[in-house]
C-alpha positions as CSV (number, residue, x, y, z in Angstrom):
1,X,-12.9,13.8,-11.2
2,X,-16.4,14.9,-10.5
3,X,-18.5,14.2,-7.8
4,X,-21.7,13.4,-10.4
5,X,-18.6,10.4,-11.6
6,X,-17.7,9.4,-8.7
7,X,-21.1,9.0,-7.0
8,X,-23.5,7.0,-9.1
9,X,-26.8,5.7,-7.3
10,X,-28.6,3.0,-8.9
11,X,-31.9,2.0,-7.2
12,X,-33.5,-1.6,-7.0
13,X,-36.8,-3.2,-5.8
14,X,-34.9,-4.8,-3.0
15,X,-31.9,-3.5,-2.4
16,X,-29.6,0.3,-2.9
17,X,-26.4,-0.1,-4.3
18,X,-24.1,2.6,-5.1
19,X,-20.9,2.5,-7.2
20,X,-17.7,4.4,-6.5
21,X,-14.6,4.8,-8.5
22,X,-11.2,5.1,-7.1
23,X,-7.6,5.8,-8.4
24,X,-6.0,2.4,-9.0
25,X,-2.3,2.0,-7.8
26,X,-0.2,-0.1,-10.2
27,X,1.8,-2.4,-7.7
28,X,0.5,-5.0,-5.5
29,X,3.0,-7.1,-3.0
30,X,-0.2,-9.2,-2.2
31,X,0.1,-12.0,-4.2
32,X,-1.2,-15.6,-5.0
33,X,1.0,-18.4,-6.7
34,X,-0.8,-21.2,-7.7
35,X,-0.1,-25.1,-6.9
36,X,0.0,-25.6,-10.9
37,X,1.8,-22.9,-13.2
38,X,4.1,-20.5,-13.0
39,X,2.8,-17.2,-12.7
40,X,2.0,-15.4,-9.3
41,X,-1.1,-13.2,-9.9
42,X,-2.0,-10.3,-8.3
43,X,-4.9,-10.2,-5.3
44,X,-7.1,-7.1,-5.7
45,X,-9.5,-8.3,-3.0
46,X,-9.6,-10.7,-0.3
47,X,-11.9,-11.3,2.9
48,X,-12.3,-14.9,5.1
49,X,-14.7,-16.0,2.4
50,X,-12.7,-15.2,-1.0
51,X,-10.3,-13.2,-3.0
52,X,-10.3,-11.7,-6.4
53,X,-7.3,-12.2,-9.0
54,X,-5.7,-10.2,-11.4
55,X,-5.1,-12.0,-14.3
56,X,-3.2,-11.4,-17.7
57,X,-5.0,-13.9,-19.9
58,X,-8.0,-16.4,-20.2
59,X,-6.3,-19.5,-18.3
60,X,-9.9,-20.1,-15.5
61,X,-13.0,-21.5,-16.0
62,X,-15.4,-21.1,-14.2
63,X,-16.2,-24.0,-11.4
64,X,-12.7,-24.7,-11.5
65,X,-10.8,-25.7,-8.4
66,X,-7.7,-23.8,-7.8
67,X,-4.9,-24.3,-4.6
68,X,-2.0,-22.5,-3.9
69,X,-0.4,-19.8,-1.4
70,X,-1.0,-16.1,-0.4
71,X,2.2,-14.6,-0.8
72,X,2.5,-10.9,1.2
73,X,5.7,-9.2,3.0
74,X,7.2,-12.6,3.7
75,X,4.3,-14.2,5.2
76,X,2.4,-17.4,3.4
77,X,-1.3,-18.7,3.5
78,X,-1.8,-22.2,1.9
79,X,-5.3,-21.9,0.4
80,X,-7.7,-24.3,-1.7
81,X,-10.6,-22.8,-3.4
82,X,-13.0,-22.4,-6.6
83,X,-13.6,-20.0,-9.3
84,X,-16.8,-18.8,-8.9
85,X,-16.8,-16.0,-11.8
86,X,-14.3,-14.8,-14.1
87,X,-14.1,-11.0,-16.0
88,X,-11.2,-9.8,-18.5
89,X,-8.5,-9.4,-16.8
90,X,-10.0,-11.0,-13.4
91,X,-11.8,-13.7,-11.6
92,X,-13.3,-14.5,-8.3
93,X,-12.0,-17.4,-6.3
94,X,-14.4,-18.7,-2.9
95,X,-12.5,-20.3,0.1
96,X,-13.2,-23.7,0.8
97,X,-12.9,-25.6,3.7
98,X,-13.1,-22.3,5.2
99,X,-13.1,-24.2,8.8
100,X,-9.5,-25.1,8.6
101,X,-8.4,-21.9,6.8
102,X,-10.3,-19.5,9.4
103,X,-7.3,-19.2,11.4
104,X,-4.8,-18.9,9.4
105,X,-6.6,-16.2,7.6
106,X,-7.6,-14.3,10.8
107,X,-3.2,-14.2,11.7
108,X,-2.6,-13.1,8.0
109,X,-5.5,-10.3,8.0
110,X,-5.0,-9.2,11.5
111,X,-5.3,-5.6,12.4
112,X,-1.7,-5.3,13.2
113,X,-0.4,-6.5,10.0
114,X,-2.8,-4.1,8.1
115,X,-2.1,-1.4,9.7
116,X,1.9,-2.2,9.5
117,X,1.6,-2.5,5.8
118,X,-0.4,0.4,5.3
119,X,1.7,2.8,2.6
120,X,0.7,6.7,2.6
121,X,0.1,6.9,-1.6
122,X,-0.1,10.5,-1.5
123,X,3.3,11.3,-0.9
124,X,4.1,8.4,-3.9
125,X,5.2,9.8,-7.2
126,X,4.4,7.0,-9.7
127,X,4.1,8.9,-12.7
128,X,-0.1,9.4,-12.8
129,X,-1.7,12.7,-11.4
130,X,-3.8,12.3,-8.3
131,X,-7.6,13.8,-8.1
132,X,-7.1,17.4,-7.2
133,X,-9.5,17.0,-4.6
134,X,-7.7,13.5,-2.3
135,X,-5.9,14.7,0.6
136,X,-4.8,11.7,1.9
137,X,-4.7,7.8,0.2
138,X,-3.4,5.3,2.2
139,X,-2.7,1.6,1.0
140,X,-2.4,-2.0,2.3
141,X,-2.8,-3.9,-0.6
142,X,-5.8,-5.3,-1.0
143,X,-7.3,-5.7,2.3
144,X,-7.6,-1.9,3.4
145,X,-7.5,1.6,1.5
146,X,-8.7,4.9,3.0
147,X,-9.4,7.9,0.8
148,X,-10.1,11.5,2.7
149,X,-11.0,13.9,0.2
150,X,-11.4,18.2,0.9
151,X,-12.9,21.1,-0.2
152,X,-11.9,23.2,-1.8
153,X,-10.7,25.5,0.7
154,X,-9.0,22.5,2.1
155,X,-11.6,21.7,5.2
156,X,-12.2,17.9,4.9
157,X,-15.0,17.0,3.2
158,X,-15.7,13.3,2.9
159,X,-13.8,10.0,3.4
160,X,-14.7,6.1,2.8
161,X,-12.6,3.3,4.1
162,X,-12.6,0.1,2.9
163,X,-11.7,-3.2,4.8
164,X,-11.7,-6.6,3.5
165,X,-15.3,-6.6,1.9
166,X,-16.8,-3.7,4.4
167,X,-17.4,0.1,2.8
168,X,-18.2,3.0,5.8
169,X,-18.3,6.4,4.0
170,X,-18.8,10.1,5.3
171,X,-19.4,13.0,3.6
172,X,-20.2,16.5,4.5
173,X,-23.4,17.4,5.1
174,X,-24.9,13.6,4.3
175,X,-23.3,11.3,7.5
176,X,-22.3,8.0,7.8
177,X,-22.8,5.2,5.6
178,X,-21.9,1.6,5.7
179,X,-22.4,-1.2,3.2
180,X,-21.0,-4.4,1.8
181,X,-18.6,-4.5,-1.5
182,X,-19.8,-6.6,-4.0
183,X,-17.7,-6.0,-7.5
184,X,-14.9,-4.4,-8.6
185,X,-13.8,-3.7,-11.7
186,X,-10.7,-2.0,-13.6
187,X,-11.5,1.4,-15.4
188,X,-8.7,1.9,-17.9
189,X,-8.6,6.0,-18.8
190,X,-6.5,8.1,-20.4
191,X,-4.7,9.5,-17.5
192,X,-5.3,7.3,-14.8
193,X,-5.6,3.6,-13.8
194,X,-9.0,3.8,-11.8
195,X,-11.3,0.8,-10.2
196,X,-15.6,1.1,-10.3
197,X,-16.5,-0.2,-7.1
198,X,-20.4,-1.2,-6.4
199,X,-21.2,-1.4,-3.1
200,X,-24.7,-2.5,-1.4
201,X,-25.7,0.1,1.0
202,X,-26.7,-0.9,4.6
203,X,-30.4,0.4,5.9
204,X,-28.9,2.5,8.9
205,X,-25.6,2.3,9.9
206,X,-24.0,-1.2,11.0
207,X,-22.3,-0.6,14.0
208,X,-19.7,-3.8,13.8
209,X,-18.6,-2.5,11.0
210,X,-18.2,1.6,12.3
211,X,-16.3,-0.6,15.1
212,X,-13.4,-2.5,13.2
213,X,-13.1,0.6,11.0
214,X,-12.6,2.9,14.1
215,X,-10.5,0.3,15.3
216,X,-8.1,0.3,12.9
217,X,-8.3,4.2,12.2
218,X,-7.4,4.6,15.9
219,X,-3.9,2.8,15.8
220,X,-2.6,4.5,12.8
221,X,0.5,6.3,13.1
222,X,0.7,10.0,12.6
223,X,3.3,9.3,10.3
224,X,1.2,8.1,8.2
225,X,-2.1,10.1,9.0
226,X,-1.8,13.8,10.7
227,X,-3.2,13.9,14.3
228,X,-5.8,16.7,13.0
229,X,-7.0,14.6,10.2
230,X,-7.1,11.1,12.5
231,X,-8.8,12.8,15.3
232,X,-10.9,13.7,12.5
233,X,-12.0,10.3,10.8
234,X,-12.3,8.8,14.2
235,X,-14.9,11.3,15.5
236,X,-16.7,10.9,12.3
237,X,-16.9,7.2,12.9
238,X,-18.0,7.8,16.6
């Protein structure tokens, strides 16, 4: 995967955003049943303000209400909502009455649970070839993925983290960089499942956001992330 693929600027008037595109893995334990039907769909995204749906066929429309419960390692979220937008194979549902959900949401995305359902990809065999270049991909779900990519020499190079809706990147030789995620999309190749991210870049670095992803990065175990290559990220992000 080349850099020039993965790194695609486009420029507006008012805003920068950038697009990204990551490998995609196939199975997702975060999962939304709806009050009416059947079928459990797959969450690709979630935040406090809305999640995004995998879906296998045109059953949404647009404005449409839609309750149910957030299913994810044995823990339940009872949520009422709207579909806002709808893609093939996804849609986007916003929260509402976010009031009474807000805590509920803040239990079921804590930092503890994201970090104790983090899964180190890297070391999974699921029969696609990683890009030669990640070192280290770990997983929870939808709500957090870190990728830390190397040289070829195998010095780290770059890494982006992303939590809930928030993007902080670092590469070599460019710095920091924080932003906002604001679509995703599936990128179906021949070889490998992949998502397009587009992300709206920050002017300067947002610090709130440099602190809940050092947070996290912090109280991951070294099981899961070598000392060498935590001490790493969390310098970066200092």
């Amino acid at each position: 995967m080349s850099n020039e693929r993965r790194f695609n600027l486009i420029k507006t008037d008012f805003e920068q955003h950038e697009k990204r595109i990551f490998p995609r893995f196939p199975v997702c334990y975060l999962t939304f049943k709806p009050d009416q039907g059947t079928r459990a769909h797959q969450i690709k995204d979630i935040s406090f303000t809305g999640m995004q749906l995998g879906i296998a066929d045109d059953q949404y429309n647009e404005g449409q209400p839609l309750n149910g419960t957030v299913h994810w390692l044995g823990h339940e979220l009872t949520m009422h909502g709207k579909v806002m937008w709808k893609t093939k194979g996804r849609v986007g549902i916003e929260f509402i009455k976010r009031a009474e959900l807000a805590t509920g949401l803040k239990s079921f995305l804590s930092e503890e649970r994201l970090i104790a359902a983090l899964k180190p990809l890297h070391r999974v065999d699921y029969g696609a070839d990683l890009p030669a270049k990640l070192k280290y991909w770990l997983r929870s779900d939808g709500p957090v993925e870190i990728f830390v990519w190397k040289h070829p020499d195998g010095e780290l190079a770059q890494f982006q983290v992303l939590l809930l809706e928030n993007f902080v990147e670092w590469q070599d030789g460019q710095g920091l960089k924080t932003g906002r995620i604001m679509s995703k999309r599936n990128v179906d190749t021949p070889l490998l499942d992949e998502d397009e991210m587009v992300f709206r870049v920050d002017e300067g670095v947002d610090e709130d956001k440099l602190q809940r992803v050092r947070s996290l990065v912090g109280k991951i175990p070294v099981d899961l992330l070598t000392g060498d290559a935590k001490e790493f990220l969390v310098r970066k992000l200092s």
